[in-house]
Amino acid sequence: MPQLASDAPAPTALVGRHYRIRDRYDIGREKIREFARAVQNSHPAHQYESDASKLGWDGIVAPPTFGSVIGMSTTQALLDTVLSDYDLSQILQTDQVFEIHRPMMPGDRLRTEAVIESIRRVRGNDFLVVKAILTDESGEVVLVASTSIVARLGAADPDIVRLVEGLVMHRRNGDADPDVLQTLSEDGIARVPTLAESRSGTTVHTEPNFDDLTVGYELPALAMRLTRGDLVNYAGVSGDPNPIHFSEHAARLAGLPTVVAHGLLTMGLGGHYLTSWLGDPTAIESYSVRLAGFVPVEAITPAGIDFTAKIKSLDPERRTATVLLSGTSAGKKLFGRAIAQVRLS
């Protein structure tokens, strides 16, 4: 794959362009269940219709970070086409934002619109922000996800290239479909409502009550753990092929001390932390993380992750709270910033 030279201009002509993934993503019940297990989101509404019904939904609901599954295929489609000069092995994700306009459910047939929001070159690296807008068959926005990535420029390390070719899941010739994207004209761009508009009229069933909370309130701490088996399972469920999450050799070539957990896996565990306090996973309206550290996972010893959080602000008109999360592993911070907006009973 060709590499961009670090002294070449950044491909800013792509900024502002909108594309639609030609194929739909059909959500199935078992995919939601397996993803919930992979990110340890144990609320029964992710598993059983009867429990989701208690929260007012006709079917089980997806965990708050489920959109990462669709986002991975969207990123790959862009890399296969308009961003083909970048190599997935040379890309590092730094930020992820999910705005959940309604929970995803079995039977949803979702269209994805991708927008390249910005590209800037700094000291030999390209910083890209890509937004994905997911809409259902009626054209209503279900999820807006924004991803920030850093792409290294110049020739890739040949040892890493050989390793990646020998380790990642095999892609048959023709897997990279040049017609996977459809360029959208301005009148074809989806209108994105505010979360207040999308959530108007919906009800949440949280255990904490808005009236009982104050700014500075600290959520109960929660300890979680990850094993190598968890990482391999998440790689398969999410479609993330990066070998640093399952190969010791790949991790060391990348300058890491050992295999590390996916950033979006640790974000997913944070989703469980929020839900375990809220009692209603659909109460999470938005969730954003800036990744600043990693979770090293040794071969036979589980890695521990400790979550804490506190209330930053309260909105009495909408009965929402802004929650600041913190995650640490082996005493080191995982997030430069982690914020969730949640709606309360």
PDB file of N, CA and C in Angstrom, residues 139-182:
ATOM      1  N   GLY A 139     -35.505   6.978   8.108  1.00  0.00           N
ATOM      2  CA  GLY A 139     -34.664   8.161   7.954  1.00  0.00           C
ATOM      3  C   GLY A 139     -34.341   8.867   9.252  1.00  0.00           C
ATOM      4  N   GLU A 140     -34.814   8.321  10.385  1.00  0.00           N
ATOM      5  CA  GLU A 140     -34.537   8.938  11.681  1.00  0.00           C
ATOM      6  C   GLU A 140     -33.115   8.608  12.134  1.00  0.00           C
ATOM      7  N   VAL A 141     -32.445   9.610  12.715  1.00  0.00           N
ATOM      8  CA  VAL A 141     -31.090   9.413  13.206  1.00  0.00           C
ATOM      9  C   VAL A 141     -31.124   8.563  14.479  1.00  0.00           C
ATOM     10  N   VAL A 142     -30.312   7.515  14.497  1.00  0.00           N
ATOM     11  CA  VAL A 142     -30.224   6.617  15.642  1.00  0.00           C
ATOM     12  C   VAL A 142     -28.963   6.910  16.459  1.00  0.00           C
ATOM     13  N   LEU A 143     -27.852   7.124  15.765  1.00  0.00           N
ATOM     14  CA  LEU A 143     -26.568   7.329  16.440  1.00  0.00           C
ATOM     15  C   LEU A 143     -25.696   8.247  15.599  1.00  0.00           C
ATOM     16  N   VAL A 144     -24.956   9.122  16.268  1.00  0.00           N
ATOM     17  CA  VAL A 144     -23.902   9.905  15.633  1.00  0.00           C
ATOM     18  C   VAL A 144     -22.609   9.579  16.369  1.00  0.00           C
ATOM     19  N   ALA A 145     -21.614   9.092  15.632  1.00  0.00           N
ATOM     20  CA  ALA A 145     -20.341   8.703  16.235  1.00  0.00           C
ATOM     21  C   ALA A 145     -19.207   9.469  15.569  1.00  0.00           C
ATOM     22  N   SER A 146     -18.376  10.098  16.364  1.00  0.00           N
ATOM     23  CA  SER A 146     -17.215  10.817  15.845  1.00  0.00           C
ATOM     24  C   SER A 146     -15.946  10.139  16.340  1.00  0.00           C
ATOM     25  N   THR A 147     -15.014   9.933  15.413  1.00  0.00           N
ATOM     26  CA  THR A 147     -13.760   9.254  15.731  1.00  0.00           C
ATOM     27  C   THR A 147     -12.590  10.125  15.314  1.00  0.00           C
ATOM     28  N   SER A 148     -11.618  10.286  16.200  1.00  0.00           N
ATOM     29  CA  SER A 148     -10.374  10.991  15.879  1.00  0.00           C
ATOM     30  C   SER A 148      -9.256   9.969  15.811  1.00  0.00           C
ATOM     31  N   ILE A 149      -8.482  10.022  14.723  1.00  0.00           N
ATOM     32  CA  ILE A 149      -7.389   9.076  14.545  1.00  0.00           C
ATOM     33  C   ILE A 149      -6.127   9.822  14.133  1.00  0.00           C
ATOM     34  N   VAL A 150      -4.990   9.218  14.446  1.00  0.00           N
ATOM     35  CA  VAL A 150      -3.686   9.721  14.019  1.00  0.00           C
ATOM     36  C   VAL A 150      -3.116   8.711  13.044  1.00  0.00           C
ATOM     37  N   ALA A 151      -2.738   9.186  11.859  1.00  0.00           N
ATOM     38  CA  ALA A 151      -2.148   8.317  10.838  1.00  0.00           C
ATOM     39  C   ALA A 151      -0.677   8.675  10.666  1.00  0.00           C
ATOM     40  N   ARG A 152       0.185   7.711  10.887  1.00  0.00           N
ATOM     41  CA  ARG A 152       1.616   7.934  10.677  1.00  0.00           C
ATOM     42  C   ARG A 152       1.899   7.982   9.187  1.00  0.00           C
ATOM     43  N   LEU A 153       2.799   8.865   8.810  1.00  0.00           N
ATOM     44  CA  LEU A 153       3.153   9.014   7.405  1.00  0.00           C
ATOM     45  C   LEU A 153       4.521   8.399   7.135  1.00  0.00           C
ATOM     46  N   GLY A 154       4.838   8.240   5.841  1.00  0.00           N
ATOM     47  CA  GLY A 154       6.108   7.648   5.471  1.00  0.00           C
ATOM     48  C   GLY A 154       6.010   6.134   5.411  1.00  0.00           C
ATOM     49  N   ALA A 155       7.111   5.498   5.047  1.00  0.00           N
ATOM     50  CA  ALA A 155       7.124   4.049   4.857  1.00  0.00           C
ATOM     51  C   ALA A 155       6.933   3.334   6.183  1.00  0.00           C
ATOM     52  N   ALA A 156       6.108   2.306   6.158  1.00  0.00           N
ATOM     53  CA  ALA A 156       5.875   1.505   7.354  1.00  0.00           C
ATOM     54  C   ALA A 156       7.082   0.619   7.627  1.00  0.00           C
ATOM     55  N   ASP A 157       7.302   0.303   8.886  1.00  0.00           N
ATOM     56  CA  ASP A 157       8.373  -0.603   9.282  1.00  0.00           C
ATOM     57  C   ASP A 157       8.148  -1.944   8.578  1.00  0.00           C
ATOM     58  N   PRO A 158       9.116  -2.424   7.771  1.00  0.00           N
ATOM     59  CA  PRO A 158       8.901  -3.671   7.020  1.00  0.00           C
ATOM     60  C   PRO A 158       8.657  -4.872   7.921  1.00  0.00           C
ATOM     61  N   ASP A 159       9.266  -4.872   9.121  1.00  0.00           N
ATOM     62  CA  ASP A 159       9.018  -5.977  10.053  1.00  0.00           C
ATOM     63  C   ASP A 159       7.560  -5.998  10.487  1.00  0.00           C
ATOM     64  N   ILE A 160       7.004  -4.808  10.734  1.00  0.00           N
ATOM     65  CA  ILE A 160       5.602  -4.723  11.143  1.00  0.00           C
ATOM     66  C   ILE A 160       4.696  -5.116   9.992  1.00  0.00           C
ATOM     67  N   VAL A 161       5.038  -4.678   8.774  1.00  0.00           N
ATOM     68  CA  VAL A 161       4.229  -5.026   7.603  1.00  0.00           C
ATOM     69  C   VAL A 161       4.169  -6.536   7.432  1.00  0.00           C
ATOM     70  N   ARG A 162       5.335  -7.207   7.520  1.00  0.00           N
ATOM     71  CA  ARG A 162       5.369  -8.665   7.372  1.00  0.00           C
ATOM     72  C   ARG A 162       4.575  -9.341   8.484  1.00  0.00           C
ATOM     73  N   LEU A 163       4.716  -8.813   9.684  1.00  0.00           N
ATOM     74  CA  LEU A 163       4.001  -9.400  10.806  1.00  0.00           C
ATOM     75  C   LEU A 163       2.495  -9.272  10.626  1.00  0.00           C
ATOM     76  N   VAL A 164       2.055  -8.083  10.239  1.00  0.00           N
ATOM     77  CA  VAL A 164       0.628  -7.861  10.050  1.00  0.00           C
ATOM     78  C   VAL A 164       0.077  -8.785   8.972  1.00  0.00           C
ATOM     79  N   GLU A 165       0.818  -8.921   7.881  1.00  0.00           N
ATOM     80  CA  GLU A 165       0.361  -9.793   6.798  1.00  0.00           C
ATOM     81  C   GLU A 165       0.225 -11.236   7.259  1.00  0.00           C
ATOM     82  N   GLY A 166       1.053 -11.643   8.221  1.00  0.00           N
ATOM     83  CA  GLY A 166       1.021 -13.014   8.677  1.00  0.00           C
ATOM     84  C   GLY A 166       0.091 -13.280   9.848  1.00  0.00           C
ATOM     85  N   LEU A 167      -0.434 -12.205  10.458  1.00  0.00           N
ATOM     86  CA  LEU A 167      -1.228 -12.382  11.668  1.00  0.00           C
ATOM     87  C   LEU A 167      -2.694 -11.999  11.528  1.00  0.00           C
ATOM     88  N   VAL A 168      -2.969 -10.932  10.786  1.00  0.00           N
ATOM     89  CA  VAL A 168      -4.345 -10.439  10.779  1.00  0.00           C
ATOM     90  C   VAL A 168      -5.238 -11.362   9.966  1.00  0.00           C
ATOM     91  N   MET A 169      -6.523 -11.203  10.186  1.00  0.00           N
ATOM     92  CA  MET A 169      -7.487 -12.025   9.465  1.00  0.00           C
ATOM     93  C   MET A 169      -7.318 -11.836   7.966  1.00  0.00           C
ATOM     94  N   HIS A 170      -7.289 -12.934   7.239  1.00  0.00           N
ATOM     95  CA  HIS A 170      -7.066 -12.893   5.794  1.00  0.00           C
ATOM     96  C   HIS A 170      -8.228 -12.215   5.084  1.00  0.00           C
ATOM     97  N   ARG A 171      -7.891 -11.313   4.154  1.00  0.00           N
ATOM     98  CA  ARG A 171      -8.909 -10.679   3.314  1.00  0.00           C
ATOM     99  C   ARG A 171      -8.717 -11.173   1.886  1.00  0.00           C
ATOM    100  N   ARG A 172      -9.743 -11.762   1.345  1.00  0.00           N
ATOM    101  CA  ARG A 172      -9.662 -12.297  -0.009  1.00  0.00           C
ATOM    102  C   ARG A 172      -9.514 -11.165  -1.019  1.00  0.00           C
ATOM    103  N   ASN A 173      -8.912 -11.464  -2.162  1.00  0.00           N
ATOM    104  CA  ASN A 173      -8.875 -10.493  -3.256  1.00  0.00           C
ATOM    105  C   ASN A 173     -10.303 -10.120  -3.620  1.00  0.00           C
ATOM    106  N   GLY A 174     -10.563  -8.828  -3.684  1.00  0.00           N
ATOM    107  CA  GLY A 174     -11.907  -8.368  -3.994  1.00  0.00           C
ATOM    108  C   GLY A 174     -12.682  -7.942  -2.768  1.00  0.00           C
ATOM    109  N   ASP A 175     -12.133  -8.226  -1.550  1.00  0.00           N
ATOM    110  CA  ASP A 175     -12.818  -7.781  -0.340  1.00  0.00           C
ATOM    111  C   ASP A 175     -12.919  -6.263  -0.284  1.00  0.00           C
ATOM    112  N   ALA A 176     -11.906  -5.576  -0.805  1.00  0.00           N
ATOM    113  CA  ALA A 176     -11.942  -4.117  -0.845  1.00  0.00           C
ATOM    114  C   ALA A 176     -12.778  -3.685  -2.051  1.00  0.00           C
ATOM    115  N   ASP A 177     -14.038  -3.407  -1.823  1.00  0.00           N
ATOM    116  CA  ASP A 177     -14.981  -3.074  -2.893  1.00  0.00           C
ATOM    117  C   ASP A 177     -14.881  -1.598  -3.244  1.00  0.00           C
ATOM    118  N   PRO A 178     -14.454  -1.244  -4.453  1.00  0.00           N
ATOM    119  CA  PRO A 178     -14.315   0.169  -4.811  1.00  0.00           C
ATOM    120  C   PRO A 178     -15.648   0.901  -4.874  1.00  0.00           C
ATOM    121  N   ASP A 179     -16.757   0.163  -4.953  1.00  0.00           N
ATOM    122  CA  ASP A 179     -18.083   0.791  -5.038  1.00  0.00           C
ATOM    123  C   ASP A 179     -18.812   0.800  -3.696  1.00  0.00           C
ATOM    124  N   VAL A 180     -18.056   0.567  -2.602  1.00  0.00           N
ATOM    125  CA  VAL A 180     -18.703   0.489  -1.292  1.00  0.00           C
ATOM    126  C   VAL A 180     -19.270   1.840  -0.855  1.00  0.00           C
ATOM    127  N   LEU A 181     -18.700   2.952  -1.381  1.00  0.00           N
ATOM    128  CA  LEU A 181     -19.154   4.286  -1.004  1.00  0.00           C
ATOM    129  C   LEU A 181     -19.926   4.952  -2.128  1.00  0.00           C
ATOM    130  N   GLN A 182     -20.915   5.724  -1.733  1.00  0.00           N
ATOM    131  CA  GLN A 182     -21.671   6.557  -2.664  1.00  0.00           C
ATOM    132  C   GLN A 182     -21.512   8.005  -2.201  1.00  0.00           C
TER     133      GLN A 182
END
